[in-house]
XYZ file of C-alpha atoms in Angstrom:
667
model
C 21.741 -9.544 -6.854
C 18.115 -8.738 -6.412
C 15.947 -9.241 -9.477
C 12.168 -8.972 -9.603
C 10.177 -11.006 -12.042
C 7.042 -9.391 -13.401
C 4.717 -12.364 -13.647
C 1.698 -10.098 -14.247
C 2.608 -10.134 -17.917
C 2.312 -13.918 -17.926
C -1.208 -13.854 -16.502
C -2.710 -11.155 -18.686
C -0.673 -11.672 -21.842
C -3.484 -12.852 -24.107
C -6.009 -10.296 -22.804
C -3.636 -7.377 -23.226
C -2.443 -8.588 -26.613
C -5.906 -8.585 -28.160
C -7.542 -5.724 -26.316
C -4.919 -3.038 -26.687
C -3.458 -3.783 -30.114
C -2.150 -0.553 -31.601
C -0.100 -0.579 -34.814
C 2.577 -3.163 -35.486
C 4.552 -2.738 -32.305
C 4.033 -3.911 -28.801
C 0.303 -4.172 -28.148
C -0.328 -2.797 -24.679
C 2.516 -0.260 -24.625
C 0.964 3.199 -24.531
C 2.928 6.102 -26.019
C 4.328 8.627 -23.534
C 4.000 12.363 -24.183
C 6.722 14.823 -23.160
C 6.382 18.560 -22.552
C 8.780 21.400 -21.870
C 9.675 22.301 -18.296
C 6.808 24.084 -16.560
C 4.206 22.788 -19.017
C 4.018 19.201 -17.799
C 1.267 17.413 -15.951
C -0.172 13.990 -15.255
C -0.473 13.256 -18.969
C 2.770 14.914 -20.062
C 6.238 14.268 -18.607
C 9.131 16.702 -18.501
C 12.037 14.567 -17.302
C 13.584 12.058 -19.727
C 15.211 9.160 -17.891
C 17.898 7.153 -19.669
C 18.130 3.497 -18.631
C 21.204 1.291 -19.008
C 21.200 -2.427 -19.726
C 23.828 -5.135 -19.452
C 26.932 -4.927 -21.635
C 27.764 -7.696 -24.097
C 30.320 -8.552 -26.756
C 30.547 -10.602 -29.954
C 33.882 -11.936 -28.665
C 32.447 -13.299 -25.431
C 29.242 -15.071 -24.408
C 29.475 -13.498 -20.943
C 27.367 -10.337 -20.503
C 27.992 -8.075 -17.478
C 25.978 -5.567 -15.543
C 26.589 -1.872 -16.112
C 27.895 -1.289 -12.564
C 30.660 -3.909 -12.901
C 32.685 -1.630 -15.197
C 32.907 1.269 -12.701
C 30.983 3.787 -14.782
C 29.075 6.722 -13.303
C 26.170 5.469 -11.182
C 22.765 6.896 -10.373
C 22.527 8.114 -6.769
C 18.925 6.863 -6.591
C 19.342 3.696 -8.598
C 16.133 1.848 -9.422
C 15.490 -1.388 -11.293
C 12.277 -1.739 -13.303
C 10.405 -5.011 -12.965
C 11.739 -7.622 -15.363
C 9.714 -10.443 -16.854
C 10.889 -14.052 -16.954
C 12.232 -13.790 -20.508
C 14.430 -10.790 -19.655
C 15.911 -12.593 -16.654
C 16.634 -15.732 -18.696
C 18.306 -13.668 -21.418
C 20.469 -11.855 -18.884
C 18.957 -8.395 -19.288
C 19.623 -6.170 -16.261
C 17.998 -2.770 -16.723
C 18.593 0.018 -14.232
C 18.410 3.808 -14.056
C 21.424 5.890 -15.004
C 22.690 9.352 -14.017
C 21.850 10.558 -17.534
C 18.718 12.663 -16.906
C 17.619 15.664 -18.925
C 14.565 17.837 -19.500
C 12.599 17.768 -22.728
C 13.709 20.351 -25.354
C 16.439 21.657 -23.038
C 19.750 21.312 -24.861
C 22.785 20.455 -22.770
C 26.365 21.147 -23.811
C 29.282 19.326 -22.208
C 27.667 18.375 -18.911
C 30.001 16.672 -16.453
C 28.687 13.407 -15.081
C 31.453 12.211 -12.780
C 35.214 11.735 -12.588
C 36.835 8.403 -11.821
C 40.334 8.457 -10.298
C 42.605 5.407 -10.459
C 45.576 5.665 -8.090
C 48.777 3.773 -8.756
C 49.579 1.330 -5.984
C 45.931 0.634 -5.040
C 45.111 -3.008 -5.881
C 41.354 -2.335 -6.112
C 41.926 0.538 -8.584
C 44.244 -1.626 -10.663
C 41.645 -4.431 -10.748
C 38.896 -1.993 -11.807
C 41.053 -0.517 -14.559
C 42.191 -3.941 -15.765
C 38.570 -5.080 -16.022
C 37.691 -1.897 -17.960
C 40.605 -2.472 -20.357
C 39.577 -6.119 -20.775
C 36.110 -4.879 -21.763
C 37.606 -2.538 -24.370
C 39.853 -5.295 -25.677
C 36.842 -7.615 -26.183
C 34.763 -4.750 -27.640
C 31.998 -4.797 -24.987
C 28.998 -2.681 -25.970
C 26.750 -0.344 -23.988
C 22.985 -0.764 -24.434
C 21.003 2.300 -23.435
C 17.234 2.779 -23.469
C 15.110 5.938 -23.742
C 11.317 5.630 -23.638
C 11.599 1.834 -24.191
C 13.597 2.478 -27.373
C 17.287 1.644 -27.893
C 19.714 4.523 -28.148
C 21.545 3.827 -31.406
C 24.915 4.699 -32.871
C 24.442 5.364 -36.584
C 27.403 5.418 -38.943
C 28.120 4.946 -42.635
C 29.141 1.531 -43.946
C 29.994 0.268 -47.442
C 27.974 1.455 -50.480
C 27.056 4.690 -48.659
C 24.585 2.806 -46.476
C 23.862 3.835 -42.912
C 23.874 1.226 -40.166
C 22.264 1.976 -36.815
C 23.718 -0.201 -34.079
C 21.535 -0.540 -30.929
C 24.693 -0.286 -28.853
C 28.079 1.411 -28.810
C 31.490 0.314 -27.527
C 33.118 1.154 -24.204
C 36.249 2.040 -26.084
C 38.842 0.482 -28.351
C 42.437 -0.677 -28.502
C 45.511 -0.025 -30.602
C 47.662 -3.139 -30.298
C 51.390 -3.288 -29.554
C 52.099 -3.638 -33.266
C 50.098 -0.461 -34.077
C 46.945 -2.180 -35.418
C 43.719 -0.296 -34.677
C 41.030 -2.721 -33.436
C 37.255 -2.333 -33.745
C 36.067 1.266 -33.250
C 39.619 2.677 -33.221
C 39.508 2.740 -37.036
C 37.025 5.667 -36.976
C 39.594 8.244 -35.820
C 43.098 8.731 -37.140
C 44.127 10.207 -33.787
C 43.760 6.753 -32.226
C 47.259 5.728 -33.245
C 49.406 5.214 -30.130
C 50.658 1.665 -29.733
C 49.543 -0.457 -26.758
C 46.960 2.152 -25.798
C 43.262 2.002 -25.008
C 40.912 4.841 -25.960
C 37.808 5.071 -23.790
C 34.628 6.710 -25.058
C 33.979 9.012 -22.114
C 31.770 11.535 -23.919
C 28.459 10.968 -25.743
C 26.625 13.466 -27.915
C 22.964 12.438 -27.673
C 20.324 13.574 -30.157
C 16.636 13.094 -29.346
C 14.165 13.258 -32.237
C 10.508 13.920 -31.419
C 7.154 14.127 -33.156
C 5.091 17.157 -32.199
C 1.474 16.461 -31.308
C 0.080 19.918 -32.105
C -2.845 19.618 -34.510
C -3.064 15.839 -34.127
C -5.329 15.711 -31.091
C -2.794 14.972 -28.362
C -0.705 17.119 -26.082
C 3.065 17.430 -26.039
C 5.469 15.423 -28.167
C 6.488 11.774 -28.541
C 10.036 10.502 -28.905
C 10.631 8.757 -32.233
C 14.430 8.324 -32.279
C 17.423 8.517 -29.957
C 20.905 8.465 -31.435
C 24.348 9.243 -30.088
C 27.932 9.653 -31.143
C 30.589 8.306 -28.768
C 33.784 10.323 -28.410
C 37.055 9.997 -26.540
C 38.082 13.354 -25.046
C 40.735 14.217 -22.481
C 39.602 17.258 -20.535
C 42.465 19.327 -19.155
C 40.316 20.554 -16.266
C 37.952 17.954 -14.850
C 35.936 20.603 -12.957
C 35.381 22.699 -16.105
C 35.279 20.259 -19.030
C 35.232 21.664 -22.555
C 34.582 18.368 -24.382
C 37.259 19.295 -26.889
C 40.828 18.215 -27.341
C 42.929 15.097 -27.669
C 41.554 11.571 -27.116
C 41.404 10.092 -23.596
C 44.226 7.592 -23.506
C 44.390 4.672 -21.098
C 47.931 3.244 -21.277
C 48.379 -0.502 -21.542
C 50.674 -0.382 -18.500
C 49.265 1.197 -15.321
C 52.346 3.213 -14.361
C 50.802 6.494 -13.122
C 47.609 7.918 -11.649
C 44.736 8.247 -14.105
C 41.629 10.468 -14.215
C 38.680 9.749 -16.491
C 35.959 12.424 -16.699
C 32.620 11.319 -18.154
C 30.554 13.989 -19.928
C 27.567 14.227 -22.249
C 25.719 16.649 -24.540
C 22.042 16.582 -25.542
C 20.244 18.157 -28.491
C 16.602 17.925 -29.554
C 15.254 17.816 -33.103
C 11.648 17.904 -34.362
C 10.622 15.502 -37.127
C 6.907 15.101 -37.797
C 7.431 12.712 -40.724
C 8.231 9.814 -38.384
C 5.179 8.375 -36.625
C 5.438 6.925 -33.131
C 4.148 3.519 -34.324
C 6.996 3.212 -36.855
C 9.820 4.622 -34.769
C 11.760 1.338 -34.789
C 11.846 1.209 -38.581
C 15.071 3.132 -39.005
C 16.849 0.527 -36.836
C 15.312 -2.545 -38.446
C 15.765 -1.347 -42.034
C 19.466 -0.730 -41.471
C 20.132 -4.237 -40.177
C 22.882 -5.870 -42.277
C 21.977 -8.420 -44.975
C 18.286 -7.470 -44.895
C 18.029 -7.248 -48.704
C 20.045 -10.457 -49.112
C 17.676 -12.174 -46.679
C 14.594 -11.238 -48.717
C 16.097 -12.571 -51.958
C 17.517 -15.740 -50.359
C 14.301 -16.622 -48.556
C 12.191 -16.194 -51.690
C 14.669 -18.256 -53.704
C 14.630 -20.988 -51.056
C 10.844 -21.006 -50.922
C 10.558 -21.480 -54.688
C 13.029 -24.388 -54.689
C 11.464 -26.127 -51.693
C 7.915 -25.732 -53.015
C 9.019 -27.126 -56.396
C 10.670 -30.151 -54.770
C 7.660 -30.697 -52.520
C 5.358 -30.667 -55.537
C 7.528 -33.203 -57.342
C 7.633 -35.518 -54.321
C 3.859 -35.289 -53.857
C 3.187 -35.992 -57.535
C 5.486 -39.032 -57.633
C 3.986 -40.442 -54.439
C 0.382 -39.998 -55.552
C 0.883 -41.540 -59.019
C 2.957 -44.489 -57.777
C 0.664 -45.272 -54.892
C -2.434 -45.030 -57.058
C -1.021 -47.664 -59.434
C 0.127 -49.932 -56.593
C -3.230 -49.908 -54.826
C -5.175 -50.481 -58.030
C -2.880 -53.389 -58.973
C -3.087 -55.078 -55.559
C -6.860 -54.793 -55.396
C -7.227 -56.276 -58.869
C -4.882 -59.168 -58.002
C -6.963 -59.964 -54.923
C -10.013 -60.285 -57.161
C -8.169 -62.829 -59.334
C -7.766 -60.555 -62.344
C -4.668 -59.977 -64.393
C -3.241 -56.501 -64.203
C -3.157 -54.665 -67.486
C 0.072 -52.750 -67.034
C 1.858 -51.814 -70.282
C 5.237 -53.465 -70.838
C 7.783 -53.552 -73.623
C 6.332 -56.848 -74.928
C 2.753 -55.636 -74.588
C 1.898 -58.476 -72.156
C -0.049 -58.227 -68.907
C 1.704 -58.779 -65.561
C 0.788 -61.757 -63.360
C 0.297 -61.772 -59.576
C 3.825 -63.063 -58.989
C 5.256 -60.327 -61.236
C 3.330 -57.712 -59.264
C 4.830 -59.004 -56.045
C 8.306 -58.832 -57.504
C 7.795 -55.268 -58.743
C 6.632 -53.871 -55.449
C 6.576 -55.567 -52.075
C 5.054 -53.147 -49.600
C 1.822 -55.153 -49.315
C 3.745 -58.331 -48.506
C 4.718 -56.950 -45.092
C 1.132 -56.100 -44.099
C 1.260 -58.695 -41.336
C 4.352 -57.094 -39.745
C 4.125 -53.395 -40.513
C 2.273 -52.619 -37.274
C 4.430 -54.865 -35.098
C 5.284 -52.783 -31.943
C 8.778 -51.250 -32.092
C 11.647 -51.984 -29.753
C 12.109 -49.382 -27.034
C 8.504 -48.331 -27.531
C 8.515 -46.617 -24.128
C 11.317 -44.232 -25.159
C 9.757 -43.541 -28.547
C 6.406 -42.649 -26.992
C 8.133 -40.339 -24.468
C 10.012 -38.540 -27.282
C 6.787 -38.159 -29.268
C 4.926 -36.727 -26.278
C 7.654 -34.140 -25.696
C 7.871 -33.410 -29.418
C 4.149 -32.723 -29.551
C 4.476 -30.305 -26.637
C 7.340 -28.456 -28.384
C 5.493 -28.373 -31.723
C 2.338 -26.756 -30.289
C 4.444 -24.306 -28.250
C 6.482 -23.292 -31.314
C 3.431 -22.911 -33.531
C 1.555 -20.640 -31.104
C 4.656 -18.570 -30.279
C 5.548 -17.973 -33.930
C 1.918 -17.183 -34.790
C 1.740 -14.529 -32.048
C 5.141 -13.144 -33.088
C 3.967 -13.043 -36.710
C 1.027 -10.861 -35.630
C 3.425 -8.454 -33.907
C 2.587 -9.323 -30.299
C 6.165 -10.386 -29.542
C 8.035 -7.616 -31.326
C 11.509 -6.357 -30.254
C 9.813 -3.504 -28.384
C 8.347 -6.019 -25.948
C 11.547 -7.061 -24.197
C 11.680 -10.678 -23.097
C 8.165 -11.427 -24.329
C 9.237 -14.113 -26.802
C 11.027 -16.195 -24.189
C 8.348 -15.580 -21.549
C 5.612 -16.695 -23.957
C 7.569 -19.835 -24.931
C 8.246 -20.900 -21.333
C 4.663 -20.305 -20.183
C 3.200 -22.145 -23.184
C 5.538 -25.090 -22.609
C 4.450 -25.297 -18.968
C 0.760 -25.169 -19.880
C 1.064 -27.788 -22.647
C 1.920 -30.718 -20.394
C -1.508 -32.254 -21.058
C -0.992 -32.918 -24.817
C 2.440 -34.399 -24.054
C 1.019 -36.830 -21.516
C -1.930 -37.738 -23.724
C 0.099 -38.465 -26.879
C 2.783 -40.393 -24.997
C 0.347 -42.587 -23.063
C -1.937 -43.249 -26.058
C 0.944 -44.360 -28.272
C 2.516 -46.390 -25.458
C -0.780 -48.212 -25.005
C -0.937 -48.806 -28.781
C 2.535 -50.347 -28.589
C 1.182 -52.763 -25.973
C 3.008 -51.195 -23.017
C 1.726 -51.720 -19.482
C 4.168 -49.746 -17.301
C 2.061 -46.606 -17.408
C 3.609 -45.057 -14.275
C 7.099 -45.230 -15.747
C 5.802 -43.832 -19.020
C 4.170 -40.752 -17.515
C 7.154 -40.047 -15.218
C 9.596 -40.229 -18.117
C 7.351 -38.012 -20.232
C 7.244 -35.396 -17.507
C 10.874 -35.571 -16.400
C 13.274 -37.072 -18.985
C 13.722 -34.410 -21.693
C 12.975 -31.404 -19.440
C 15.423 -32.873 -16.917
C 18.208 -33.092 -19.545
C 17.545 -29.496 -20.605
C 17.452 -28.238 -17.015
C 20.672 -30.106 -16.087
C 22.482 -28.562 -19.065
C 21.010 -25.152 -18.249
C 22.033 -25.474 -14.593
C 25.638 -26.354 -15.495
C 25.821 -23.357 -17.863
C 24.410 -21.195 -15.093
C 27.137 -22.366 -12.714
C 29.776 -21.241 -15.219
C 28.048 -17.852 -15.562
C 27.869 -17.539 -11.780
C 31.585 -18.334 -11.364
C 32.452 -15.760 -14.051
C 30.283 -13.104 -12.373
C 28.149 -12.608 -15.473
C 24.801 -10.823 -15.406
C 23.341 -13.754 -17.390
C 23.617 -15.972 -14.295
C 20.054 -16.762 -13.264
C 19.348 -15.775 -9.636
C 18.549 -18.601 -7.229
C 14.993 -17.305 -6.772
C 14.333 -17.529 -10.509
C 15.661 -21.098 -10.640
C 13.259 -21.997 -7.824
C 10.428 -20.290 -9.720
C 11.252 -22.317 -12.884
C 11.307 -25.566 -10.874
C 7.979 -24.572 -9.298
C 6.459 -24.024 -12.752
C 7.815 -27.381 -13.891
C 6.818 -29.528 -10.912
C 3.820 -27.476 -9.803
C 2.088 -27.019 -13.171
C 3.711 -28.953 -16.041
C 4.107 -32.316 -14.251
C 0.502 -32.422 -12.912
C -0.830 -31.441 -16.347
C 1.227 -34.246 -17.886
C -0.403 -36.703 -15.442
C -3.838 -35.369 -16.420
C -3.092 -35.896 -20.110
C -1.713 -39.386 -19.429
C -4.849 -40.297 -17.477
C -7.095 -39.467 -20.428
C -4.672 -41.146 -22.852
C -4.711 -44.451 -20.967
C -8.487 -44.274 -20.571
C -8.837 -44.214 -24.374
C -8.630 -47.517 -26.279
C -5.446 -48.300 -28.220
C -5.321 -46.943 -31.758
C -6.906 -49.544 -34.015
C -4.675 -50.745 -36.835
C -6.152 -51.422 -40.313
C -4.504 -54.879 -40.608
C -3.723 -57.706 -38.179
C -0.173 -58.469 -37.053
C 1.174 -61.985 -37.604
C 2.476 -63.922 -34.621
C 5.775 -64.870 -36.301
C 7.896 -61.977 -37.614
C 8.681 -62.055 -41.333
C 12.312 -62.291 -42.342
C 13.650 -59.105 -43.905
C 15.518 -59.707 -47.180
C 19.030 -58.411 -47.841
C 18.877 -54.658 -48.359
C 20.759 -52.534 -50.883
C 22.955 -49.692 -49.655
C 20.273 -47.035 -50.204
C 17.526 -48.950 -48.382
C 19.620 -49.637 -45.297
C 18.546 -47.649 -42.222
C 21.608 -45.383 -41.754
C 21.935 -44.035 -45.347
C 18.192 -43.371 -45.432
C 18.262 -41.513 -42.122
C 21.285 -39.451 -43.187
C 19.639 -38.491 -46.501
C 16.316 -37.726 -44.857
C 17.496 -34.592 -43.071
C 19.083 -32.872 -46.093
C 15.924 -31.419 -47.648
C 14.394 -30.055 -44.388
C 17.716 -28.488 -43.447
C 17.988 -26.934 -46.908
C 14.862 -24.891 -46.303
C 15.894 -23.494 -42.919
C 19.632 -22.825 -43.073
C 19.177 -19.250 -44.391
C 16.863 -18.332 -41.528
C 19.164 -20.223 -39.193
C 22.006 -17.846 -40.041
C 19.959 -14.810 -38.987
C 18.642 -16.522 -35.863
C 22.183 -17.368 -34.769
C 23.199 -13.787 -35.514
C 20.442 -12.493 -33.262
C 21.506 -14.824 -30.431
C 25.302 -14.640 -30.601
C 26.011 -11.418 -32.520
C 23.334 -9.424 -30.657
C 21.414 -8.342 -33.760
C 17.681 -7.777 -33.698
C 15.517 -10.455 -35.303
C 12.151 -9.176 -36.434
C 11.171 -11.027 -39.644
C 8.748 -13.399 -37.934
C 6.442 -13.499 -40.954
C 9.123 -15.172 -43.031
C 10.093 -17.368 -40.098
C 6.513 -18.607 -39.753
C 6.392 -19.338 -43.501
C 9.670 -21.284 -43.280
C 8.243 -23.122 -40.254
C 5.281 -24.313 -42.358
C 7.579 -25.352 -45.205
C 9.750 -27.235 -42.713
C 6.690 -29.225 -41.632
C 5.887 -30.062 -45.256
C 9.427 -31.086 -46.189
C 9.935 -33.165 -43.021
C 6.670 -34.974 -43.696
C 7.271 -35.611 -47.406
C 10.914 -36.668 -47.064
C 9.979 -39.143 -44.311
C 6.985 -40.529 -46.218
C 9.024 -40.966 -49.393
C 11.847 -42.860 -47.658
C 9.345 -44.898 -45.627
C 7.641 -45.987 -48.863
C 10.954 -47.080 -50.403
C 11.814 -49.140 -47.319
C 8.401 -50.823 -47.270
C 8.784 -51.664 -50.949
C 12.103 -53.290 -50.010
C 10.080 -55.343 -47.442
C 11.717 -53.683 -44.434
C 8.878 -53.066 -42.016
C 10.881 -51.447 -39.174
C 9.531 -47.961 -39.832
C 8.600 -46.708 -36.353
C 11.986 -45.489 -35.142
C 13.256 -44.866 -38.671
C 10.460 -42.369 -39.384
C 11.340 -40.463 -36.207
C 15.089 -40.468 -36.871
C 14.836 -39.641 -40.576
C 13.447 -36.141 -40.075
C 15.032 -35.863 -36.628
C 18.460 -36.147 -38.280
C 17.927 -32.546 -39.425
C 19.053 -31.643 -35.907
C 22.455 -33.215 -36.614
C 22.849 -30.919 -39.615
C 21.806 -28.045 -37.363
C 24.595 -28.948 -34.948
C 27.166 -29.220 -37.762
C 26.085 -25.802 -39.047
C 26.383 -24.344 -35.528
C 29.954 -25.689 -35.323
C 30.738 -24.141 -38.731
C 29.156 -20.839 -37.621
C 31.268 -20.824 -34.466
C 34.565 -21.224 -36.282
C 33.849 -19.156 -39.400
C 31.573 -16.307 -38.245
C 32.169 -15.722 -34.537
C 35.203 -14.230 -32.829
C 34.529 -15.827 -29.450
C 37.592 -16.307 -27.248
C 37.990 -18.031 -23.894
C 37.168 -21.496 -22.596
C 34.098 -20.360 -20.626
C 32.490 -18.694 -23.662
C 33.199 -21.750 -25.842
C 31.645 -24.137 -23.298
C 28.610 -21.856 -22.964
C 28.137 -21.669 -26.728
C 28.136 -25.429 -27.204
C 26.155 -26.010 -24.005
C 23.295 -23.765 -25.142
C 23.579 -25.113 -28.709
C 23.074 -28.649 -27.346
C 19.777 -27.573 -25.777
C 18.708 -26.057 -29.107
C 19.656 -29.235 -31.001
C 17.782 -31.524 -28.581
C 14.618 -29.448 -28.839
C 14.881 -29.355 -32.628
C 15.492 -33.130 -32.736
C 12.306 -33.855 -30.781
C 10.311 -31.366 -32.848
C 11.364 -32.565 -36.340
C 11.331 -36.241 -35.328
C 7.749 -35.955 -34.125
C 6.647 -34.320 -37.376
C 8.217 -37.096 -39.442
C 6.772 -39.857 -37.270
C 3.159 -38.677 -37.371
C 3.343 -38.003 -41.128
C 4.612 -41.541 -41.681
C 2.097 -42.965 -39.181
C -0.739 -41.357 -41.119
C 0.701 -42.531 -44.444
C 1.157 -46.167 -43.398
C -2.344 -46.335 -41.882
C -3.776 -44.802 -44.999
C -2.196 -47.126 -47.588
C -2.900 -50.306 -45.638
C -6.491 -49.312 -44.928
C -7.389 -48.981 -48.632
C -5.761 -52.251 -49.738
C -7.882 -55.414 -49.500
C -6.212 -58.022 -47.318
C -7.586 -61.582 -46.885
């Protein structure tokens, strides 16, 4: 399979994004004007070309190319250039035989007729694959003028839902149960029978440019209604009659005639810049999402304020008390007896200062911790920039594959911060194996992700899925990794090792202090398990919609809310880690380095548990290959999230510990 990757987008992304911003949608995409036949020109097209994309299903993780299902093909098939994100997401766009002229209505136009002869193994295989697609509810995805062709239908509460896809067909089971789209027509009632949607009634809505300073018209909506029709005469179809039945048992020859109709409608109320709104507004649970997100934000902000207030008041008292004790004064702290507290009493009440000689003792496995922190820093900066650009509308759904392309390119270019942070911290920990450190930073976590990705790609390749990444693209990804990211990591590491180690505010004793017996709540594991609850609580609502967009093929467009939740996640990770770190230091347990990373990083474990729950309760995925792919890709997501949240918690705690020990007087 030959796929071209449009890397021009990668090189000029920022320039195009800021110089050609127009409205909310895809900066850089110019509107196309259409004119009637005979009135066209260089600035006004007449022919409307319909493109087809890969087919996918909510019951399978395996998408397939349009041609695999033996539909009508374009005689002069062309593939537009695809960017890196489209290739990674398995999009395979190509031209279709559906071509029509602007404002020229078409009624029952024959496209082609497919004949399946009994006794021919290849015909039986083709028909079996088509029936398998109908059984798993595979969906077409068509594109007109870079806009999805939608199937709009009424749902509960008289609401209209516009699906950016429509099914191949549907199935009535052997026990007479109508599956999926078969419920829309009472004539779909024959047991053990498939009904293929071989006719589409397409409606194109346009905005007329007369009186607005531009020539022709612009397309603002494309909808269709799929129908199953058995034409008595394939050469002269009428597009009327009984449904087109495909029997469960292939016991006789079968003819399937594909037809279409096209109508045009003028609507000057819809502007070109807002032509996606009717799709996005109809997405399910949109109103619920608004309410839930606002509710979650209020709760999280309230909890964050409480945590901050408790920390500030408690720390202020502790620092004032310790500084007064060092000066030989008694501490005037109110008690039930009205007496002042002595130095010994102060030590009994709070013991975080007592471990000042051990709190900056280098951690075990400091090499691995520094590598994780370097990679986490790289992921954090990449995520922040990507979400910020998406929030501004530069990575909208109209710009296919832009989100993934932007993320990959940013990750490649951010090798320098990863190398710098990893090497600087490793030097602070007293490490000397700088070559091993920089190699692990450049290769360990990306290597795990690539190995997982490669194994998933092998499964896709064996299954013949369109999501299988071509060999040339894999080579290109490796070239980006080893040709750009690894050298940049070495550059960052060079500057990191050139810098002096981070100076600690207190000296470390030569002999480690013995840690007293800890209560259940101050032991490492309970603290780590509790630490991820609050951060996960502020993201699980958004997580539901993100998983829907990935696995249920729904559009995700609320990047403004996602960016806000991202900021709140940073705050909650930081505060939860600082709070638990303070409690452990008060219990005279000074092993905070790894614990600070794992406390907020444990949010990723909750993410994985939620993904497992989502798989069993929300998805209808069947088949071993799809199950392996789901958990394989989820593992990549969990690892990235673990590094990201762990890094946030570590640096928040690192800042906190440095701050409190720098303001306390130590002899």
